[in-house]
Coordinates of C-alpha atoms in Angstrom, one line a residue:
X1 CA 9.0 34.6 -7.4
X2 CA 7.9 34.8 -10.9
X3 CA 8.4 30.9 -12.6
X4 CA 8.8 30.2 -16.0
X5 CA 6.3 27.8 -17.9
X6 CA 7.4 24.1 -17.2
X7 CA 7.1 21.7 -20.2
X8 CA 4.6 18.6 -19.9
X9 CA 5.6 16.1 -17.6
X10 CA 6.3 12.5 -18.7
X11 CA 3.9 11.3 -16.2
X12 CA 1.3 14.0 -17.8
X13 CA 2.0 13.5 -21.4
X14 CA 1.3 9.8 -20.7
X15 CA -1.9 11.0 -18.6
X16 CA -2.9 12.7 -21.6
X17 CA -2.4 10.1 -23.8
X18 CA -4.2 7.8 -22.2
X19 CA -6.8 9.7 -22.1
X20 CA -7.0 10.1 -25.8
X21 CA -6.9 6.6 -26.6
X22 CA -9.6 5.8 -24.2
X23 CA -12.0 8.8 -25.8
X24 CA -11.2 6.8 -29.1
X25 CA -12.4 3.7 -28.2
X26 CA -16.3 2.9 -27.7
X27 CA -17.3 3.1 -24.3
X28 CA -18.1 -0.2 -22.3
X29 CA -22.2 -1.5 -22.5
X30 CA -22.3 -0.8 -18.9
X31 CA -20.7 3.0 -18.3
X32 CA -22.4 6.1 -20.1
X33 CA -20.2 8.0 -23.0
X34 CA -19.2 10.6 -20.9
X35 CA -17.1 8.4 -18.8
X36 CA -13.9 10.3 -18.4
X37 CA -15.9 13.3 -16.6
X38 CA -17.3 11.1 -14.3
X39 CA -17.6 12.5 -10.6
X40 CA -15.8 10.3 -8.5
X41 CA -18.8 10.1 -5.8
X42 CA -20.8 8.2 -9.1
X43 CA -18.0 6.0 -9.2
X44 CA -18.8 4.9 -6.0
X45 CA -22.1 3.3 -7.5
X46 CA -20.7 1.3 -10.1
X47 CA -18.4 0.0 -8.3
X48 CA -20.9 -1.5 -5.3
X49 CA -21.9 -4.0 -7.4
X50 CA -18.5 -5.3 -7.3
X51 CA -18.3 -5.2 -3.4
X52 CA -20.1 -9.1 -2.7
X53 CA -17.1 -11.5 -1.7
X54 CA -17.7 -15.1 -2.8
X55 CA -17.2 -17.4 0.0
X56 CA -15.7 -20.4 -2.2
X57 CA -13.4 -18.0 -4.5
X58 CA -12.7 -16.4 -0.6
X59 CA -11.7 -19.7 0.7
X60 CA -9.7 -21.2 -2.3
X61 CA -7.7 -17.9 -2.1
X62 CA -6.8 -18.0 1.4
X63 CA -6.3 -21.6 1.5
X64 CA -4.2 -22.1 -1.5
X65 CA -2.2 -19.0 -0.2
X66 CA -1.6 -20.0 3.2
X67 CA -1.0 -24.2 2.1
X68 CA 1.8 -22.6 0.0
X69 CA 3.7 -20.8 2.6
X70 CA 3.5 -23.6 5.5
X71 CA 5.1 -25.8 2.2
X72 CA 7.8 -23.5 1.2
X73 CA 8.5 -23.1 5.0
X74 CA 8.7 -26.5 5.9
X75 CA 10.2 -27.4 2.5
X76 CA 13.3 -24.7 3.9
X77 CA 13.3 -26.3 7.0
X78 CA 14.0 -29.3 5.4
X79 CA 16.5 -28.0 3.5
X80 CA 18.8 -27.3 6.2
X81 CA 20.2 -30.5 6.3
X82 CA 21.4 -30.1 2.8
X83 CA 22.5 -26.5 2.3
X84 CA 22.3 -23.2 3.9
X85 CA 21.6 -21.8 1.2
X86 CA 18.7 -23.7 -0.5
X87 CA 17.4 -22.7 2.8
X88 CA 18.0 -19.5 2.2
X89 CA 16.7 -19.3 -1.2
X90 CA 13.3 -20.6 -0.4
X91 CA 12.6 -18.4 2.4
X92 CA 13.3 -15.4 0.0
X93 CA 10.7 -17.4 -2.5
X94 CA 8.0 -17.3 0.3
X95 CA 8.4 -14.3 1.4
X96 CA 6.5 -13.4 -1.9
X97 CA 3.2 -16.0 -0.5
X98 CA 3.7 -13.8 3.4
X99 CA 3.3 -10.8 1.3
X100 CA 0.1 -12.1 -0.1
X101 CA -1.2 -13.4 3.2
X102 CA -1.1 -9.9 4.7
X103 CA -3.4 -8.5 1.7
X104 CA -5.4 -11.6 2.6
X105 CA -5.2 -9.7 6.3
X106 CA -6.0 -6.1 4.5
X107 CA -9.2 -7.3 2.8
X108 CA -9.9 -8.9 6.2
X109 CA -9.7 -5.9 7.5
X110 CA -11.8 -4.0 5.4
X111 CA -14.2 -6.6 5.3
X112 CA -14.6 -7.3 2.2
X113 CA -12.9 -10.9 2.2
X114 CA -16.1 -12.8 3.7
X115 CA -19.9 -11.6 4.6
X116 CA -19.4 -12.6 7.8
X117 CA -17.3 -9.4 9.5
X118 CA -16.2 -11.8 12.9
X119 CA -15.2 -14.4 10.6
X120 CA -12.5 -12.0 8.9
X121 CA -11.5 -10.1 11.9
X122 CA -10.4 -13.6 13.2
X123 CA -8.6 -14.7 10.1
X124 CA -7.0 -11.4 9.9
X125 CA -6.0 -12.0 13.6
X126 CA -4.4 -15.3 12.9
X127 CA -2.4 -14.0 9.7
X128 CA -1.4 -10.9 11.6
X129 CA 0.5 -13.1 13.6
X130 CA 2.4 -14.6 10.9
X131 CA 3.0 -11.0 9.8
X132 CA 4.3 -9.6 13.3
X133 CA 1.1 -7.2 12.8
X134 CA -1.2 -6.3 15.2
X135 CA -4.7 -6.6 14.0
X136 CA -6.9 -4.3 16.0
X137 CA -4.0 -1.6 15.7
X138 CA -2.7 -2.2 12.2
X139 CA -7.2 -2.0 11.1
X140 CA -7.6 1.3 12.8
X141 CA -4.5 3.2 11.5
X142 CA -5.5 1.7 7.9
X143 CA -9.1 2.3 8.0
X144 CA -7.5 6.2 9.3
X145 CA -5.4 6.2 5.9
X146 CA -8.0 5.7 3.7
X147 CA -10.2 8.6 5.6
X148 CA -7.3 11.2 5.4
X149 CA -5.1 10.1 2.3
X150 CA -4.4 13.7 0.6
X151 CA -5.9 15.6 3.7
X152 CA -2.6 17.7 4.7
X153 CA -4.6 18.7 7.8
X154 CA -4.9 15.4 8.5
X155 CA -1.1 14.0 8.0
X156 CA 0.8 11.4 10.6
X157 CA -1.0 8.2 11.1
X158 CA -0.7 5.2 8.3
X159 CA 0.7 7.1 5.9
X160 CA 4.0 8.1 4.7
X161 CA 4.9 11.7 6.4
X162 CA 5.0 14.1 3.5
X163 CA 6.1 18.0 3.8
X164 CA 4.9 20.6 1.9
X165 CA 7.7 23.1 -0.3
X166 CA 6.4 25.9 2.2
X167 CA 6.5 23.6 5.3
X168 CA 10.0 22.5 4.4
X169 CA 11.8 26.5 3.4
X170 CA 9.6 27.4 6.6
X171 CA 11.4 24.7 9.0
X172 CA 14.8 25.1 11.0
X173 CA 18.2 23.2 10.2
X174 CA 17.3 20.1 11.9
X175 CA 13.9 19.3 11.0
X176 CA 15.2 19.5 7.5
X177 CA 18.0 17.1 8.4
X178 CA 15.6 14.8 9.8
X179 CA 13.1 15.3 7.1
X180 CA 15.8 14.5 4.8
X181 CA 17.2 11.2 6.6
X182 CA 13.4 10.1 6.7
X183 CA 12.7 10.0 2.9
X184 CA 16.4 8.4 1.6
X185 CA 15.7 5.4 0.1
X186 CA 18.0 3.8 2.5
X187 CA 15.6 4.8 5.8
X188 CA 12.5 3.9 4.0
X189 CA 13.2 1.0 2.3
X190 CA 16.3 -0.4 4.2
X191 CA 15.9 0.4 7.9
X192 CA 12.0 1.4 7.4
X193 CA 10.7 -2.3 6.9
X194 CA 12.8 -4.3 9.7
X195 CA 12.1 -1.6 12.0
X196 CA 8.4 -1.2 11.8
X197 CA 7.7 -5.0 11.3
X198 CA 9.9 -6.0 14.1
X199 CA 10.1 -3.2 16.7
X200 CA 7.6 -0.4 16.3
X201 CA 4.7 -2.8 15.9
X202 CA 5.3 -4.2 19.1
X203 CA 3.4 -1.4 21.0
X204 CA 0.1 0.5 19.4
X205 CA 1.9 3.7 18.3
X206 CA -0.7 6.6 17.7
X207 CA -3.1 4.4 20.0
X208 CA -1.0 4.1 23.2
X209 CA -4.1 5.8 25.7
X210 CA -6.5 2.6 24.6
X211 CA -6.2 -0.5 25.9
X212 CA -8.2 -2.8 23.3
X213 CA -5.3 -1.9 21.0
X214 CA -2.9 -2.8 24.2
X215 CA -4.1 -5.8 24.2
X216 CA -4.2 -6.2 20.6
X217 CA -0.3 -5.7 20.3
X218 CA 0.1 -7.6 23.7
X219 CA -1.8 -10.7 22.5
X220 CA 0.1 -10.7 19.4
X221 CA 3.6 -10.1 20.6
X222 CA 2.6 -13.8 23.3
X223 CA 1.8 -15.5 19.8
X224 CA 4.5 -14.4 18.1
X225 CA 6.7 -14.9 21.2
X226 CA 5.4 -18.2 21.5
X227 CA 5.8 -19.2 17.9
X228 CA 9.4 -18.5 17.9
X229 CA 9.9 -20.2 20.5
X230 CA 8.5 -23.4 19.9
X231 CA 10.8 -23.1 16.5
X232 CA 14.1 -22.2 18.5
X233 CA 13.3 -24.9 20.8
X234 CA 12.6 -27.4 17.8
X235 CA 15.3 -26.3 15.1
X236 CA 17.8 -24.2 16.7
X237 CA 18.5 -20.3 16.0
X238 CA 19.3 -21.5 11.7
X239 CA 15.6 -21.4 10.8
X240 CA 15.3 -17.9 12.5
X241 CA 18.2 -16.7 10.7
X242 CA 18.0 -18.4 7.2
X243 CA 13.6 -18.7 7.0
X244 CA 12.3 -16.2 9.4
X245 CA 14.3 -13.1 9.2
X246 CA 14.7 -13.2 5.2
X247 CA 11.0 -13.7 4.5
X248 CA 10.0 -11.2 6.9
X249 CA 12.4 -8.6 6.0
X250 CA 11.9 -8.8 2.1
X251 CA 8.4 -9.0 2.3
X252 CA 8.4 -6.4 4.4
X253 CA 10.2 -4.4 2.6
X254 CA 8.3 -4.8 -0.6
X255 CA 4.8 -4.0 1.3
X256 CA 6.5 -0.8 2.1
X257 CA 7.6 -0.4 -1.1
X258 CA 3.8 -1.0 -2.6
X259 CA 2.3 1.2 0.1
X260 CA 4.6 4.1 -0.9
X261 CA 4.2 4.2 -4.9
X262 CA 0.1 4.0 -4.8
X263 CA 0.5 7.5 -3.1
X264 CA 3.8 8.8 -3.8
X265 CA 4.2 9.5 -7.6
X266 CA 3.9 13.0 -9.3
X267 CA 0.7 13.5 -10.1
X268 CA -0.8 12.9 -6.5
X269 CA -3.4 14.6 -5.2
X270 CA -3.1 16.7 -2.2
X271 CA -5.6 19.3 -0.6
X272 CA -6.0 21.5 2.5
X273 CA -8.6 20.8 4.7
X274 CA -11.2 22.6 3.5
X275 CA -11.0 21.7 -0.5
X276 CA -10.2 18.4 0.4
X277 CA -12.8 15.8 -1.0
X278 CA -12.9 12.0 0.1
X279 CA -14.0 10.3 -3.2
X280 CA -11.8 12.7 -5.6
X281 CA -8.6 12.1 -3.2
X282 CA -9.1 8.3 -3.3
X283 CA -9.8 8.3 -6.9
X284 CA -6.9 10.6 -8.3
X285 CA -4.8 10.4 -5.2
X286 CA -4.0 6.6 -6.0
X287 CA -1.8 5.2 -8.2
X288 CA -2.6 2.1 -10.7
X289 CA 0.3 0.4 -10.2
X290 CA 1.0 -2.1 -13.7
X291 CA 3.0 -5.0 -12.6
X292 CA 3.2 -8.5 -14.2
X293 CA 1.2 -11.3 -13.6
X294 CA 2.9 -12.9 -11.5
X295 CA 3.6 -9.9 -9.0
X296 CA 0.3 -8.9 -9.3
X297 CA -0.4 -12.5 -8.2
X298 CA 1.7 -11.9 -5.4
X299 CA 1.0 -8.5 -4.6
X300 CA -3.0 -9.9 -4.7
X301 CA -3.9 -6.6 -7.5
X302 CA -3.2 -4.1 -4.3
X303 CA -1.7 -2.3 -7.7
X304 CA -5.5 -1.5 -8.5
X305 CA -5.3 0.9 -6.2
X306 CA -7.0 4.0 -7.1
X307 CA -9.7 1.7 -7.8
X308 CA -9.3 0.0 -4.2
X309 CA -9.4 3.3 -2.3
X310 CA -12.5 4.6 -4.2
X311 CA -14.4 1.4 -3.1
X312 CA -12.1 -0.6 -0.3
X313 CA -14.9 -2.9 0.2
X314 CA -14.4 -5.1 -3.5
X315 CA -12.0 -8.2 -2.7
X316 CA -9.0 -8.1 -4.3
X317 CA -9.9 -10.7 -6.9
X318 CA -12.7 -8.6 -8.1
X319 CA -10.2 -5.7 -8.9
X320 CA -9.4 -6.7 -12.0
X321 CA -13.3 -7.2 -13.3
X322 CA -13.9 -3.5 -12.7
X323 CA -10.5 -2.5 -14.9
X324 CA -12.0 -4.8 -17.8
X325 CA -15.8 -3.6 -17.9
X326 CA -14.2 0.0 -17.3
X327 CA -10.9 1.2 -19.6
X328 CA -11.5 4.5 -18.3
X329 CA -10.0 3.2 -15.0
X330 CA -7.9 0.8 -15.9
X331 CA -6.4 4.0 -17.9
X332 CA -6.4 6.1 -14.9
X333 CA -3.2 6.8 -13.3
X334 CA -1.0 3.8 -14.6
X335 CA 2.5 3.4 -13.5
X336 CA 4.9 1.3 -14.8
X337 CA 7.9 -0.7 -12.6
X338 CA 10.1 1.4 -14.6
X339 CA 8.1 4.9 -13.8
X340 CA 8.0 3.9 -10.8
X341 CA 11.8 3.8 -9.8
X342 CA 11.4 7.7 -10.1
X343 CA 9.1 8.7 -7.4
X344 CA 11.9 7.7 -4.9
X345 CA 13.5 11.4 -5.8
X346 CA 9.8 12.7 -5.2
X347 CA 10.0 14.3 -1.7
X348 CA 8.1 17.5 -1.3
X349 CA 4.6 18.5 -2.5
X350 CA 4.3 21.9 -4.3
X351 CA 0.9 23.2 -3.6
X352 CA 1.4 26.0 -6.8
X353 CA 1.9 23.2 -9.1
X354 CA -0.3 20.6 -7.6
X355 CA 2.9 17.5 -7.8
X356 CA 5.1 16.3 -6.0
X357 CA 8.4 16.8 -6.6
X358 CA 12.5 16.6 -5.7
X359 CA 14.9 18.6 -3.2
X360 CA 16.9 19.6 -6.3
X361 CA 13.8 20.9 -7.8
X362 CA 12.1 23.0 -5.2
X363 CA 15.5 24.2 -4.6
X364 CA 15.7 25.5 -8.6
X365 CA 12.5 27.0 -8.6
X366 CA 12.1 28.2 -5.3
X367 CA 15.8 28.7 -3.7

């Protein structure tokens, strides 16, 4: 079917003119003039010399992080001999400090929080328990996300499933049915977090044939288990109601929610196998998601992530040096809260146009 010219998109117009303002500025001391055209693979050197974790910054960070949250939970604990919902109100507070923790856990588990790899495997153990995550498990199907991100011969573990316009005309009734209940905003981001955090990581889905992540999962769930238990026997079923299952479920549900705009917006990049390309897929595959300081506090700069995926191994607190010594990044694929809001409608990637894009809209181009 012959289409007819599309006007710019929003998303490419402000591409574009970010582009423009960058070229008009003077390049930064340490990147070359031709910074724009940069090949992503000599990214990847700048950037090493961002990658060295410092041990005190590492240490302030995680204990500052974690002293907050054992606060604000026993400061709600405490407050349910006053009011249910002061209770309440706090644990939806630190549910902001659980969501940092576990991107305390993911540089852990890139290892890129301290030198010492055993030292951040066993802090990312600990946290994961606090995050109903199981370590071994949750580092292998990451560190297969950032391998495959954009590969769509490689789809289906630690990513969100995405279907092709081809895939989904090509598929019967039901798949499209289930295809369809999958990407509502309700399933992802109302059944989506509860259900992963509290059910499907209970067993090492995708790695159910190897027992190290068996016992991963296993060991975890006895923590967990045991941890509940001590606060049951201690404080009743209130705390689990009014401080555990609020700042599980919204931080939860806004990890989700950060995992699925730094690869689901327009302007992705997908590729078949064979023109796929690590670096480039990293690098224009990945949002840069703009937040404000005090979510990208909370969110510990996991909004750098074009950036973070081009060179997982720079702490998080060293995200924001590379954006100031190079605009060219920090330019590079920015989306706003606002923006944001509309890649929710974004369901189907269009391999003729290279972008993602809506039901409605493959449905008026294509039939």
């Amino acid at each position: 079917m012959t289409r007819k010219p599309r006007p710019m998109t929003r998303h490419q117009t402000r591409r574009q003119e970010s582009t423009q303002t960058t070229e008009a500025k003077d390049p930064c001391p340490d990147t070359n003039p031709a910074a724009d055209s940069r090949d992503a693979r000599d990214w990847v050197k700048v950037l090493a010399r961002y990658r060295e974790p410092d041990i005190l910054r590492s240490t302030f960070e995680l204990g500052l992080t974690a002293g907050l949250f054992i606060g604000l939970w026993a400061l709600a604990w405490w407050a349910l001999s006053i009011s249910y919902l002061l209770a309440f109100a706090l644990s939806c507070l630190n549910a902001g400090f659980l969501l940092r923790l576990f991107a305390i856990q993911h540089d852990c588990g890139h290892g890129s929080f301290f030198h010492n790899r055993s030292v951040s495997d066993w802090i990312g153990r600990v946290i994961a328990v606090v995050t109903l995550t199981p370590y071994d498990v949750w580092r292998r199907t990451h560190s297969e996300h950032h391998s495959t991100a954009g590969n769509l011969g490689r789809r289906g573990m630690g990513d969100v499933h995405t279907m092709t316009v081809e895939e989904y005309r090509d598929s019967s009734l039901l798949a499209r049915l289930s295809y369809r209940i999958y990407r509502h905003p309700l399933t992802l981001f109302g059944i989506g977090p509860g259900y992963l955090f509290l059910i499907q990581n209970r067993v090492p889905v995708g790695l159910m044939k190897q027992g190290r992540y068996w016992l991963s999962a296993m060991l975890t769930n006895l923590a967990i288990l045991t941890g509940l238990g001590m606060i049951l026997y201690f404080g009743g079923v209130m705390p689990l109601l009014l401080i555990f299952l609020p700042s599980t479920l919204i931080a939860s549900t806004a990890g989700i929610w950060l995992f699925y705009v730094q690869h689901q917006f327009e302007n992705t990049q997908w590729q078949d196998d064979a023109h796929w390309q690590l670096h480039d897929s990293a690098l224009h595959g990945s949002s840069h998601y703009v937040l404000p300081p005090v979510l990208q506090w909370l969110s510990a700069n996991i909004g750098i992530h074009h950036v973070h995926h081009l060179y997982s191994r720079i702490p998080f607190y060293r995200l924001p040096d590379v954006l100031r010594d190079h605009p060219v990044l920090a330019a590079s694929n920015r989306m706003t809260i606002r923006e944001s809001l509309g890649s929710v409608r974004l369901n189907l990637w269009d391999e003729e146009a290279r972008r993602l894009m809506s039901f409605k809209q493959a449905r008026a181009l294509y039939g």
